[in-house]
PDB file of C-alpha atoms in Angstrom:
ATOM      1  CA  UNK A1003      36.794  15.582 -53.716  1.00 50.00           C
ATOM      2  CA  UNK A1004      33.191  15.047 -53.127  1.00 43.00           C
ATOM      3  CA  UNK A1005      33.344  11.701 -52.110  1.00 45.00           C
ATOM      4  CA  UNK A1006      35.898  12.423 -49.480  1.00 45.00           C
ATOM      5  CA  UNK A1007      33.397  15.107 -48.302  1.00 45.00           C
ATOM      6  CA  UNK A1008      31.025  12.911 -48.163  1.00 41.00           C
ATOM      7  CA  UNK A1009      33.008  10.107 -46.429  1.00 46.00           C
ATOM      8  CA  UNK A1010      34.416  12.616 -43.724  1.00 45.00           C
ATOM      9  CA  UNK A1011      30.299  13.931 -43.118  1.00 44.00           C
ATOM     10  CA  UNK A1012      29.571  10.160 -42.649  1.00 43.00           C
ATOM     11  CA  UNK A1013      32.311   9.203 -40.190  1.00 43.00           C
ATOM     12  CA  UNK A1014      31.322  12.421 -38.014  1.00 44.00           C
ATOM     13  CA  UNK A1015      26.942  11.416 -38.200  1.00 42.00           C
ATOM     14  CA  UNK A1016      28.410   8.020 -37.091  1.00 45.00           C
ATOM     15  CA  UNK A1017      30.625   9.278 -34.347  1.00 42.00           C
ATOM     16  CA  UNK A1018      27.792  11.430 -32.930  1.00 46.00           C
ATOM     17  CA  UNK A1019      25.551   9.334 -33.269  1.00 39.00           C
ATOM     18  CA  UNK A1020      27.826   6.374 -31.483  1.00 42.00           C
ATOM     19  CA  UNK A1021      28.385   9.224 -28.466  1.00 38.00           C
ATOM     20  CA  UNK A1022      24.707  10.056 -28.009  1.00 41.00           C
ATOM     21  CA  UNK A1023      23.602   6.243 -27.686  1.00 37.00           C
ATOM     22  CA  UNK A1024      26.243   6.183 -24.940  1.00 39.00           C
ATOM     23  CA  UNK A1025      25.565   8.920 -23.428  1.00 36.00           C
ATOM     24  CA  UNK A1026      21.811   7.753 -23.294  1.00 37.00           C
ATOM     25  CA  UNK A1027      22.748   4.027 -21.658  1.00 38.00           C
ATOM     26  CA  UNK A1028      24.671   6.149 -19.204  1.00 38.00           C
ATOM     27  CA  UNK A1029      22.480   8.887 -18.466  1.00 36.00           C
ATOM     28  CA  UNK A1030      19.234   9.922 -16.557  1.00 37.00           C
ATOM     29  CA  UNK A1031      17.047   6.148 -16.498  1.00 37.00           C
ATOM     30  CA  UNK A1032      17.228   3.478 -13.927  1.00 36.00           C
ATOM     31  CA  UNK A1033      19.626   1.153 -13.612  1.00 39.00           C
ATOM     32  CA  UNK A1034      17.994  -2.013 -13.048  1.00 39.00           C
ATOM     33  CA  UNK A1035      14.495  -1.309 -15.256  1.00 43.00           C
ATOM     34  CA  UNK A1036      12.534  -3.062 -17.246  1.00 46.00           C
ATOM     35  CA  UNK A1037      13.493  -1.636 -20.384  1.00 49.00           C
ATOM     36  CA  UNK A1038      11.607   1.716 -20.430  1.00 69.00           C
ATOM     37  CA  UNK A1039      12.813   2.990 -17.357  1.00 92.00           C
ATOM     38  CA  UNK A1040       9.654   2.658 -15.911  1.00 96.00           C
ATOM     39  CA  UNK A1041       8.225   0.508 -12.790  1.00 98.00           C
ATOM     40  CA  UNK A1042       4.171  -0.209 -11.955  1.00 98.00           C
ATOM     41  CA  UNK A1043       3.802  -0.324  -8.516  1.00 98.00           C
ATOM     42  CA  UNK A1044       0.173  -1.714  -6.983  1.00 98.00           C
ATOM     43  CA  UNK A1045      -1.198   0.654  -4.547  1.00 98.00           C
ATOM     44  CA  UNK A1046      -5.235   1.273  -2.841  1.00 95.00           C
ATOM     45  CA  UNK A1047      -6.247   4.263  -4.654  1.00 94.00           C
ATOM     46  CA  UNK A1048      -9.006   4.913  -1.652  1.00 87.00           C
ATOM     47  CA  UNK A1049      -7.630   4.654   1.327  1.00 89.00           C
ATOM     48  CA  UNK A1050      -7.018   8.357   3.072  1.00 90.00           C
ATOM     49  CA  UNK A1051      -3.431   8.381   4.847  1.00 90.00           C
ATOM     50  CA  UNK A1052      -2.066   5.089   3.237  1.00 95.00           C
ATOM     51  CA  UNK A1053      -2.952   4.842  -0.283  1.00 96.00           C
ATOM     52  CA  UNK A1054      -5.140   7.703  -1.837  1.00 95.00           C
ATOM     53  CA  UNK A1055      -5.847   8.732  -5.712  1.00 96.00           C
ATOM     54  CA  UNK A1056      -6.690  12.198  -5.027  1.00 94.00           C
ATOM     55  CA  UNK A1057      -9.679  13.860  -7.210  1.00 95.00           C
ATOM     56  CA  UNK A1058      -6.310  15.727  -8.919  1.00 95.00           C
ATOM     57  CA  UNK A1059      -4.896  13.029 -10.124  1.00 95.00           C
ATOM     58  CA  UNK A1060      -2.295  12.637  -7.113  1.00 97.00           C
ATOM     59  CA  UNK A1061      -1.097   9.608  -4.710  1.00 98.00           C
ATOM     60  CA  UNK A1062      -0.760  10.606  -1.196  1.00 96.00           C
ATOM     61  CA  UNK A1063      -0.059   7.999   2.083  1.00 95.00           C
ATOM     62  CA  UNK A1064       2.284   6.098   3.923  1.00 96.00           C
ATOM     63  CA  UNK A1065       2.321   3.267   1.623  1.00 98.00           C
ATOM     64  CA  UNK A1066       2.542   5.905  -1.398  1.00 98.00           C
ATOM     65  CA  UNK A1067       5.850   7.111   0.459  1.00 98.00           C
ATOM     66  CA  UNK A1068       7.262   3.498   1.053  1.00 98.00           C
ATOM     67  CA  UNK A1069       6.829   2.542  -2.035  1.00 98.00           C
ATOM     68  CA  UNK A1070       8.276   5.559  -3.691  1.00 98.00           C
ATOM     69  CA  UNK A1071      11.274   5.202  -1.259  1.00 98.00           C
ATOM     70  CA  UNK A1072      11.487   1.311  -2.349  1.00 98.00           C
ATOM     71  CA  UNK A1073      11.760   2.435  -6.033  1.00 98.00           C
ATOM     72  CA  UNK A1074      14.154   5.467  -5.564  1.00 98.00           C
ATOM     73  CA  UNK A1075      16.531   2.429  -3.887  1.00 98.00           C
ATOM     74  CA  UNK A1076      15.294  -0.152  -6.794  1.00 98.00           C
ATOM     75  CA  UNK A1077      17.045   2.978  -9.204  1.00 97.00           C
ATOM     76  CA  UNK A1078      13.635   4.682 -10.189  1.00 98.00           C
ATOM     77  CA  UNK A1079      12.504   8.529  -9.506  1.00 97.00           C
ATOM     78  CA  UNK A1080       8.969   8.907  -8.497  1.00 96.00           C
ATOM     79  CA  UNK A1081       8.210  10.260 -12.091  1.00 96.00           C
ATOM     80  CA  UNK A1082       9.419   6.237 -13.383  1.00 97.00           C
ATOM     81  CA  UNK A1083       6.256   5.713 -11.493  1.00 98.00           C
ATOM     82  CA  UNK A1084       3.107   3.902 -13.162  1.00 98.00           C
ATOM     83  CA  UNK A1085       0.993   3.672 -10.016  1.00 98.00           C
ATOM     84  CA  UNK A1086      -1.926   0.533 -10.966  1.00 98.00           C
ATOM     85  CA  UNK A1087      -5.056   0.233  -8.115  1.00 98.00           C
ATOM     86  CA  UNK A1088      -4.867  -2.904  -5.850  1.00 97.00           C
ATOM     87  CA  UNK A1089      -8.007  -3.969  -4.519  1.00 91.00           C
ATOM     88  CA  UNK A1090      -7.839  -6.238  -2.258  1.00 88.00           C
ATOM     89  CA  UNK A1091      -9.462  -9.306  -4.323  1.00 87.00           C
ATOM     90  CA  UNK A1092      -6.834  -8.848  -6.696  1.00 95.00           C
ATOM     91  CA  UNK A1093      -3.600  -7.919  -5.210  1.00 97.00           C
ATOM     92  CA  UNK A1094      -2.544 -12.170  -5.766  1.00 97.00           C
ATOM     93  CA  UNK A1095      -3.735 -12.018  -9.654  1.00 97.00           C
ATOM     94  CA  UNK A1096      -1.750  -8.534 -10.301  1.00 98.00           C
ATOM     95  CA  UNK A1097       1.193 -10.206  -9.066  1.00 98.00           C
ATOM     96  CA  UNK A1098       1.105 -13.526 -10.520  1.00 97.00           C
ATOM     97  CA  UNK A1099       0.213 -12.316 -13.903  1.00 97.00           C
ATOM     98  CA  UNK A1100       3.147  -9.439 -13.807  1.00 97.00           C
ATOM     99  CA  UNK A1101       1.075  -6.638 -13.945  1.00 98.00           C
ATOM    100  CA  UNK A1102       2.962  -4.860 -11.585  1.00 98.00           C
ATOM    101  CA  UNK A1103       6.545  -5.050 -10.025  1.00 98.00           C
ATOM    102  CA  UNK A1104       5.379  -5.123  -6.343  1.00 98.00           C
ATOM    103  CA  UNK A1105       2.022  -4.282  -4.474  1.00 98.00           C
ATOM    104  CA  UNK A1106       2.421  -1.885  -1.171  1.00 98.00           C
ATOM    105  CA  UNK A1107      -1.365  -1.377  -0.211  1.00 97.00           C
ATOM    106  CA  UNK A1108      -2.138  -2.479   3.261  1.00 93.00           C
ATOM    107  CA  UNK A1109      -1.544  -6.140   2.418  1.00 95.00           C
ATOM    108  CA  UNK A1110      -1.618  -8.209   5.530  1.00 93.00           C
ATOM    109  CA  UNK A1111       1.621 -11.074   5.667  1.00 96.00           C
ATOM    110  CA  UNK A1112      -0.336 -14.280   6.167  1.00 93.00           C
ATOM    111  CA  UNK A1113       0.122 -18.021   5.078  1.00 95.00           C
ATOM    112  CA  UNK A1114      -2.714 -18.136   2.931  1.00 93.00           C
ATOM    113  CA  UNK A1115      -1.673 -15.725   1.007  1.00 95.00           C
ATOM    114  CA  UNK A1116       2.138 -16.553   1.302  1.00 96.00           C
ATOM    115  CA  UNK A1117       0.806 -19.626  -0.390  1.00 96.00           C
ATOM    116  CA  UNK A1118       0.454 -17.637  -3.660  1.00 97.00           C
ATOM    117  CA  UNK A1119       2.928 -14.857  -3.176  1.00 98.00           C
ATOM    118  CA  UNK A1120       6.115 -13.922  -1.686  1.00 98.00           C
ATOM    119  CA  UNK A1121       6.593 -11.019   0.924  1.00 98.00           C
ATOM    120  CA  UNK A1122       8.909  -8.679   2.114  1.00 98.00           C
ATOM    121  CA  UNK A1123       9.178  -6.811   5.100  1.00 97.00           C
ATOM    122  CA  UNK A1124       6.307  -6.172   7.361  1.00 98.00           C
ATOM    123  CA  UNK A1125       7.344  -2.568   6.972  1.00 98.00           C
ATOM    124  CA  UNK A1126       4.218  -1.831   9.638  1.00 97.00           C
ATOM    125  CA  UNK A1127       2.001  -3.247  12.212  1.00 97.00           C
ATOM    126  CA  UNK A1128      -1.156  -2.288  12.594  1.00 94.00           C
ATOM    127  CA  UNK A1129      -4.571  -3.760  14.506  1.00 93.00           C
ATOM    128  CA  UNK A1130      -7.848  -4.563  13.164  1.00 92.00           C
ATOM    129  CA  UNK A1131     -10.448  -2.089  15.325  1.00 93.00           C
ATOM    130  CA  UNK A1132     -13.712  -0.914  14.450  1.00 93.00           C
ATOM    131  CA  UNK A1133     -15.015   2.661  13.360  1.00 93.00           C
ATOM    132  CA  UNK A1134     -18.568   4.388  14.450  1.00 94.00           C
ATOM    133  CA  UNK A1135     -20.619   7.149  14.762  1.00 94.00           C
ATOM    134  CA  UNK A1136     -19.063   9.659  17.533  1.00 90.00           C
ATOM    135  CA  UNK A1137     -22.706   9.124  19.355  1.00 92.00           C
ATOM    136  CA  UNK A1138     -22.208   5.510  19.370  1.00 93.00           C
ATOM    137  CA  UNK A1139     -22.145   4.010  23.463  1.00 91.00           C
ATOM    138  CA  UNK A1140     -23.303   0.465  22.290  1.00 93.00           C
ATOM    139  CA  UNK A1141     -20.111  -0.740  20.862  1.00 94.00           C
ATOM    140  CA  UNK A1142     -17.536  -1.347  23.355  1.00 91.00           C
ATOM    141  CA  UNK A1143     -15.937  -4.933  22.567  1.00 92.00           C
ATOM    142  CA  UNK A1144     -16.319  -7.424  19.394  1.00 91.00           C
ATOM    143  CA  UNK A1145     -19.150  -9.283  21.083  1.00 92.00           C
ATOM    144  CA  UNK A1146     -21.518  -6.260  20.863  1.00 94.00           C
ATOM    145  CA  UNK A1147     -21.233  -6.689  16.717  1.00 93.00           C
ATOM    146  CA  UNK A1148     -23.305  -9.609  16.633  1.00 93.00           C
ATOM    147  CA  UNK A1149     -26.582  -7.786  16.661  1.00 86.00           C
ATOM    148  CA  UNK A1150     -25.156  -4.856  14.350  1.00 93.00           C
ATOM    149  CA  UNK A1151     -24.539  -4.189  10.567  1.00 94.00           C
ATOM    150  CA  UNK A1152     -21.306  -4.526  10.100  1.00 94.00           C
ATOM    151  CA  UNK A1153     -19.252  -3.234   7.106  1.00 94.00           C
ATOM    152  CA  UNK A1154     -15.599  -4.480   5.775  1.00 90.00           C
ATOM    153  CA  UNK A1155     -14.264  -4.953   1.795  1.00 85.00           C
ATOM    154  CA  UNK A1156     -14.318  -7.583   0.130  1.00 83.00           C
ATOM    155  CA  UNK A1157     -11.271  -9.757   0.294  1.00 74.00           C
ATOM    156  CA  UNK A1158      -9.562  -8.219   3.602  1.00 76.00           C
ATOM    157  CA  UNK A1159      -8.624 -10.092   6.215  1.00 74.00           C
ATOM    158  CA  UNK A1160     -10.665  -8.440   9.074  1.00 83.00           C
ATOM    159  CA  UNK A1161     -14.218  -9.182   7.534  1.00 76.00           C
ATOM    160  CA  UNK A1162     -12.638 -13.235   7.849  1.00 78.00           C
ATOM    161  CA  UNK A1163     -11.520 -12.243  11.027  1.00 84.00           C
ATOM    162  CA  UNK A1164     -15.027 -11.113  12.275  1.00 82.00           C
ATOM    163  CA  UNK A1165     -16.916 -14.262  10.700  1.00 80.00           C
ATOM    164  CA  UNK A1166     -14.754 -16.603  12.352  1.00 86.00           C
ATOM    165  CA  UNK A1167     -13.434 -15.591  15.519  1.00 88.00           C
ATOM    166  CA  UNK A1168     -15.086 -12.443  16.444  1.00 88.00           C
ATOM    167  CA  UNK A1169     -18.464 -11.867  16.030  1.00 91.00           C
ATOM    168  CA  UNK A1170     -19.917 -14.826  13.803  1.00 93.00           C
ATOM    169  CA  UNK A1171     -23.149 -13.651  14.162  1.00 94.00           C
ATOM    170  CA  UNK A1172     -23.028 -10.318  12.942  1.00 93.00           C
ATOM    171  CA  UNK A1173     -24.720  -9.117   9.816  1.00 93.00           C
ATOM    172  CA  UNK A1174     -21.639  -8.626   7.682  1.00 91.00           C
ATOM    173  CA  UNK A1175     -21.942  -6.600   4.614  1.00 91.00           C
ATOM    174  CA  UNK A1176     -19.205  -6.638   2.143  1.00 90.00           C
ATOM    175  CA  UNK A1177     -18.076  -4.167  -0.377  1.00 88.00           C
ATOM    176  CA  UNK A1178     -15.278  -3.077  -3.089  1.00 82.00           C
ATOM    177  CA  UNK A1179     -14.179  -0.264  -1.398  1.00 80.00           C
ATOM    178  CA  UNK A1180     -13.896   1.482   2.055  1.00 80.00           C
ATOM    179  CA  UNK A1181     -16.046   4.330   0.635  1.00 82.00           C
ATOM    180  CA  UNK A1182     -19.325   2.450   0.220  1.00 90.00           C
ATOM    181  CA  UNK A1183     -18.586   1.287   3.889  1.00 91.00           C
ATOM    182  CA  UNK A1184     -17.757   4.994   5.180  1.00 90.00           C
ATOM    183  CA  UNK A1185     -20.837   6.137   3.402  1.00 91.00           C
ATOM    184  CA  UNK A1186     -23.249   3.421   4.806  1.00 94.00           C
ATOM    185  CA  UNK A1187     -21.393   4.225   8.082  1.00 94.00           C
ATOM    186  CA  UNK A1188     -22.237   7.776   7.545  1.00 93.00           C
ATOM    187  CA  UNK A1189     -25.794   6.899   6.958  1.00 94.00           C
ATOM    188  CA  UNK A1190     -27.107   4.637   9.409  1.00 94.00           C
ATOM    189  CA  UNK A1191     -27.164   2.012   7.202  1.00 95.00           C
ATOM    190  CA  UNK A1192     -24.321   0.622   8.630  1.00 96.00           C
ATOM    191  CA  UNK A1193     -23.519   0.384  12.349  1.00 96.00           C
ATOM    192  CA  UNK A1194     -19.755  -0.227  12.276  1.00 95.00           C
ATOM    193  CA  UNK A1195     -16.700  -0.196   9.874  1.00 94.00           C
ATOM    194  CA  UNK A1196     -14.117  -2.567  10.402  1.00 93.00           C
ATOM    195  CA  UNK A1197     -10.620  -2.644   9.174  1.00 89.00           C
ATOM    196  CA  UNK A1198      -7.083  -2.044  10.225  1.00 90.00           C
ATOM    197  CA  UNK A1199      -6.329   1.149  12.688  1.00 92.00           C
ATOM    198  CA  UNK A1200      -4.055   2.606  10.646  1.00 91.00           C
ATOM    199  CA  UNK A1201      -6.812   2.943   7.378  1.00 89.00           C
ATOM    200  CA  UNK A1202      -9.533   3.998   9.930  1.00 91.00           C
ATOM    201  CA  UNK A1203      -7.679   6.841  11.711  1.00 87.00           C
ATOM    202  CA  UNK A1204      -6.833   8.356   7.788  1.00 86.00           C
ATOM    203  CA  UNK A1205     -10.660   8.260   7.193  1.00 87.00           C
ATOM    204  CA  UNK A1206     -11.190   9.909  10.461  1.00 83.00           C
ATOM    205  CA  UNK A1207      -8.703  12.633  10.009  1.00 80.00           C
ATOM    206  CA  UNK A1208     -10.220  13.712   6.743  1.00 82.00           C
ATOM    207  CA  UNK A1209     -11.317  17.359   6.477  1.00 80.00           C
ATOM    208  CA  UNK A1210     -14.539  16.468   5.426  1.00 82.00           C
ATOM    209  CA  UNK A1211     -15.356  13.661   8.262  1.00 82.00           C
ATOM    210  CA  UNK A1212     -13.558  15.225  11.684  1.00 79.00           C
ATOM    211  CA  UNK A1213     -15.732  15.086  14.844  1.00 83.00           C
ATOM    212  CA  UNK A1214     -18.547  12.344  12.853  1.00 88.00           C
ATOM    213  CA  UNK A1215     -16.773   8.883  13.753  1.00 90.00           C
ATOM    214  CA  UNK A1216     -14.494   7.669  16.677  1.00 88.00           C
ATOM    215  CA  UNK A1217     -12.174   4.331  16.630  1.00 88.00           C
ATOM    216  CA  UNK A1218     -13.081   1.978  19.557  1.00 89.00           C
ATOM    217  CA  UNK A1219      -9.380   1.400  20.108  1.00 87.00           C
ATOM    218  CA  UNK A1220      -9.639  -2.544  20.347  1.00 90.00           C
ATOM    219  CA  UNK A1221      -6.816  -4.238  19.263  1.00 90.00           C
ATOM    220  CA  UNK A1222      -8.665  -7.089  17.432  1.00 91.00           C
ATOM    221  CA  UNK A1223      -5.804  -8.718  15.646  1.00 88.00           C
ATOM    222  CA  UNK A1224      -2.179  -8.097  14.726  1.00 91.00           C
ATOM    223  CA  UNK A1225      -2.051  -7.166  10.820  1.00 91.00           C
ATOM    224  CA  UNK A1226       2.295  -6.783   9.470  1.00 96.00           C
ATOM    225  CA  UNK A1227       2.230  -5.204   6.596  1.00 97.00           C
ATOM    226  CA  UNK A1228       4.632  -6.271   3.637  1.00 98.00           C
ATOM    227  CA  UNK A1229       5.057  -5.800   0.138  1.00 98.00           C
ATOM    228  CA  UNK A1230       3.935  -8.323  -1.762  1.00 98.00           C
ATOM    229  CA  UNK A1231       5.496  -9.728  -5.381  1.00 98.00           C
ATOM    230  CA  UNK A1232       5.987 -12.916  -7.505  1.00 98.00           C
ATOM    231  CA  UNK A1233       6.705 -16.027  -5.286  1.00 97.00           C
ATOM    232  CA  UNK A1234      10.184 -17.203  -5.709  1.00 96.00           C
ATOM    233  CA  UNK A1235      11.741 -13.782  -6.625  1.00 97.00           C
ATOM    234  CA  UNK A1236      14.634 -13.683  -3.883  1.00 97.00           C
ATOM    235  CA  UNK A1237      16.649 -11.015  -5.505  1.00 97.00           C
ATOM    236  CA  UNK A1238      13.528  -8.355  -5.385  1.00 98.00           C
ATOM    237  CA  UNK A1239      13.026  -9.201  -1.941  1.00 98.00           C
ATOM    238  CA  UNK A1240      16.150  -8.489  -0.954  1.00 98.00           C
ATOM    239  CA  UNK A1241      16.785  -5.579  -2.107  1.00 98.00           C
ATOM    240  CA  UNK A1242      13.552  -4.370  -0.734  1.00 98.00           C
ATOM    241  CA  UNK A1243      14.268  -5.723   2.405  1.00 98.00           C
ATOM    242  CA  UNK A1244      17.766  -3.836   2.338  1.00 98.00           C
ATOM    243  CA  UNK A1245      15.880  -0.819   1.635  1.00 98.00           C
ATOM    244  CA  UNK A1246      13.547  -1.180   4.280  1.00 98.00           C
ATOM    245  CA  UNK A1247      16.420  -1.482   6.572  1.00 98.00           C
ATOM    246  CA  UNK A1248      17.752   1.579   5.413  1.00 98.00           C
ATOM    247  CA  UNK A1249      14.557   3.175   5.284  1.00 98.00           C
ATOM    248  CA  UNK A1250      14.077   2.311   9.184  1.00 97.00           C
ATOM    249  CA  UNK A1251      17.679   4.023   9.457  1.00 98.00           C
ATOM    250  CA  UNK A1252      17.538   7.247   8.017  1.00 98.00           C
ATOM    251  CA  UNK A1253      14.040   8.105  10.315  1.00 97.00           C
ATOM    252  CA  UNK A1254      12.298   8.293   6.843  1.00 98.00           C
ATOM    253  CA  UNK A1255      10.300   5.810   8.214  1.00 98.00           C
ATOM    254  CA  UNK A1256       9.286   7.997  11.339  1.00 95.00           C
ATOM    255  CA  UNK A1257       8.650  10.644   8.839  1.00 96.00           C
ATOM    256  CA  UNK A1258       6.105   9.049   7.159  1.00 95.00           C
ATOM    257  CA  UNK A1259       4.188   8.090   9.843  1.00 92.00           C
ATOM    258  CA  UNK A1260       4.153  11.400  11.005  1.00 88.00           C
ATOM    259  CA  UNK A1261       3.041  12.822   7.735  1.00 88.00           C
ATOM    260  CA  UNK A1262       0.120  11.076   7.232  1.00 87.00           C
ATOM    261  CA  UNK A1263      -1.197   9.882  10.437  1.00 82.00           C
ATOM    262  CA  UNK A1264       0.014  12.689  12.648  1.00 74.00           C
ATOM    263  CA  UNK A1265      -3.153  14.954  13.105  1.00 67.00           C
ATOM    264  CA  UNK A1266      -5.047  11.754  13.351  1.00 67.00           C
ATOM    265  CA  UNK A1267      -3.809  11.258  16.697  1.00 67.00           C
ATOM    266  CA  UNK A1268      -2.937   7.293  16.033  1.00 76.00           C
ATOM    267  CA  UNK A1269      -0.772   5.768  18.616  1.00 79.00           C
ATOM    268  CA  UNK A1270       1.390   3.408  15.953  1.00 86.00           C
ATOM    269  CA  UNK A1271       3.561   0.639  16.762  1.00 91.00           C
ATOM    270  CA  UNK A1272       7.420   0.510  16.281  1.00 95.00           C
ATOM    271  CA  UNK A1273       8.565   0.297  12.826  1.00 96.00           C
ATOM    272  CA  UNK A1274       8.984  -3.716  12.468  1.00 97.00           C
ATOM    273  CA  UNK A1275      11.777  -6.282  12.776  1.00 97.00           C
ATOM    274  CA  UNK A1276      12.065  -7.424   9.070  1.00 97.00           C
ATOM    275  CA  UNK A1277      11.119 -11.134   9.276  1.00 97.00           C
ATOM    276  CA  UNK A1278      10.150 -12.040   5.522  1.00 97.00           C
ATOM    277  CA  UNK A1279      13.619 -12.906   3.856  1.00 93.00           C
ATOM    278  CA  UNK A1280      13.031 -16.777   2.271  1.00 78.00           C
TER     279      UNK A1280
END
């Protein structure tokens, strides 16, 4: 009798315990993970408006949004999340090396770089301008930079831009991050910032900075935006393309741009034609 108690207790641990590892593969995670239901995602954690690691631990901007909108289509919530910083030096080495899915942080589509990595998108087209002092009247075109101090971050393509095309004579100055620049700018140490439009207008907007710099509004180069990951992965890029597309469709797109560049005041381009897709 007690061994048939015993053998009737075991079959019904073993049935439950057979139902609850279903119902946990069918359940809650993501669909297409990695194994933990989890996806790192490379973002700039200091760049107001696009990508921003607030002082409470939160990621606000654009590219925060896309990306999160990306993963929600990839089968991830935005608490599957690991967001990893992507400087601009680096964004090639966290891809090659796997340390992150994709990167969305203001990552310029060029050749040199498709030399490394693979794109998708642009999702966004922004302009390399300049940023100054709201008292500045000396800065009017690229030319005028050659006597100046000039700021950018190391690694982008507009400090390139400046020493090649623009203003090769200018006394560039190049840093990790936009906030040494915005502080040097702030300072006098610094005469101009340079960057794309779409980073300088979030810098401008902030609370803290309103009414102390002004964009030039030159339109210095043409910078598409696209997510970058691991050369030779077709099937990521297209299903981020796809949910680009869709992205485009739904006016999430146009809702983003509103959200975080709205009471900036920046005129933005059209969302895109998608152009990355071999």
């Amino acid at each position: 009798m007690f061994t048939m108690k015993l053998r009737k207790a075991t079959l019904t641990i073993a049935t439950g315990l057979t139902l609850s590892l279903a119902l946990t593969a069918c359940g809650g995670g993501s669909d297409s993970g990695d194994g933990d239901g989890k996806i790192t995602i490379g973002i700039k954690f200091d760049q107001p408006g696009v990508g921003l690691k607030t002082p409470d631990g939160e990621y606000t901007g654009f590219d925060v949004d896309v990306a999160t909108y990306i993963a929600k289509e990839l089968g991830y919530d935005a608490k599957d999340i690991e967001w990893k910083q992507a400087p601009s030096a680096e964004r090639e080495n966290l891809i090659r090396n796997g340390d992150v899915e994709f990167v969305v942080a203001s990552y310029t589509i060029n050749d040199e770089r498709k030399a490394k990595v693979d794109f998708a998108g642009p999702y966004f087209l922004a302009h390399q301008d300049l940023l100054v002092r709201t008292d500045e009247t000396k800065i009017t075109k690229a030319e005028d930079l050659n006597s100046k101090k000039l700021c950018s971050v190391t690694g982008s393509t507009s400090a390139q831009n400046v020493k090649k095309e623009l203003a090769p004579d200018a006394d560039l100055q190049e840093f990790g991050g936009y906030s040494e620049c915005l502080n040097g700018l702030q300072s006098g140490a610094v005469d101009a910032l340079t960057t794309d439009d779409a980073i300088l207008a979030g810098f401008a907007a902030q609370k803290e900075h309103q009414g102390k710099f002004k964009l030039t509004g030159l339109k210095l180069s043409n910078e598409p935006y696209g997510i970058g990951l691991k050369k030779g992965d077709k099937e990521l890029q297209g299903k981020i393309n796809k949910a680009l597309e869709k992205m485009q469709k739904d006016g999430s797109w146009d809702k983003f741009v509103k959200d975080n560049f709205g009471s900036a005041n920046y005129k933005n381009e059209p969302a895109p034609e998608i152009t990355e897709t071999s």
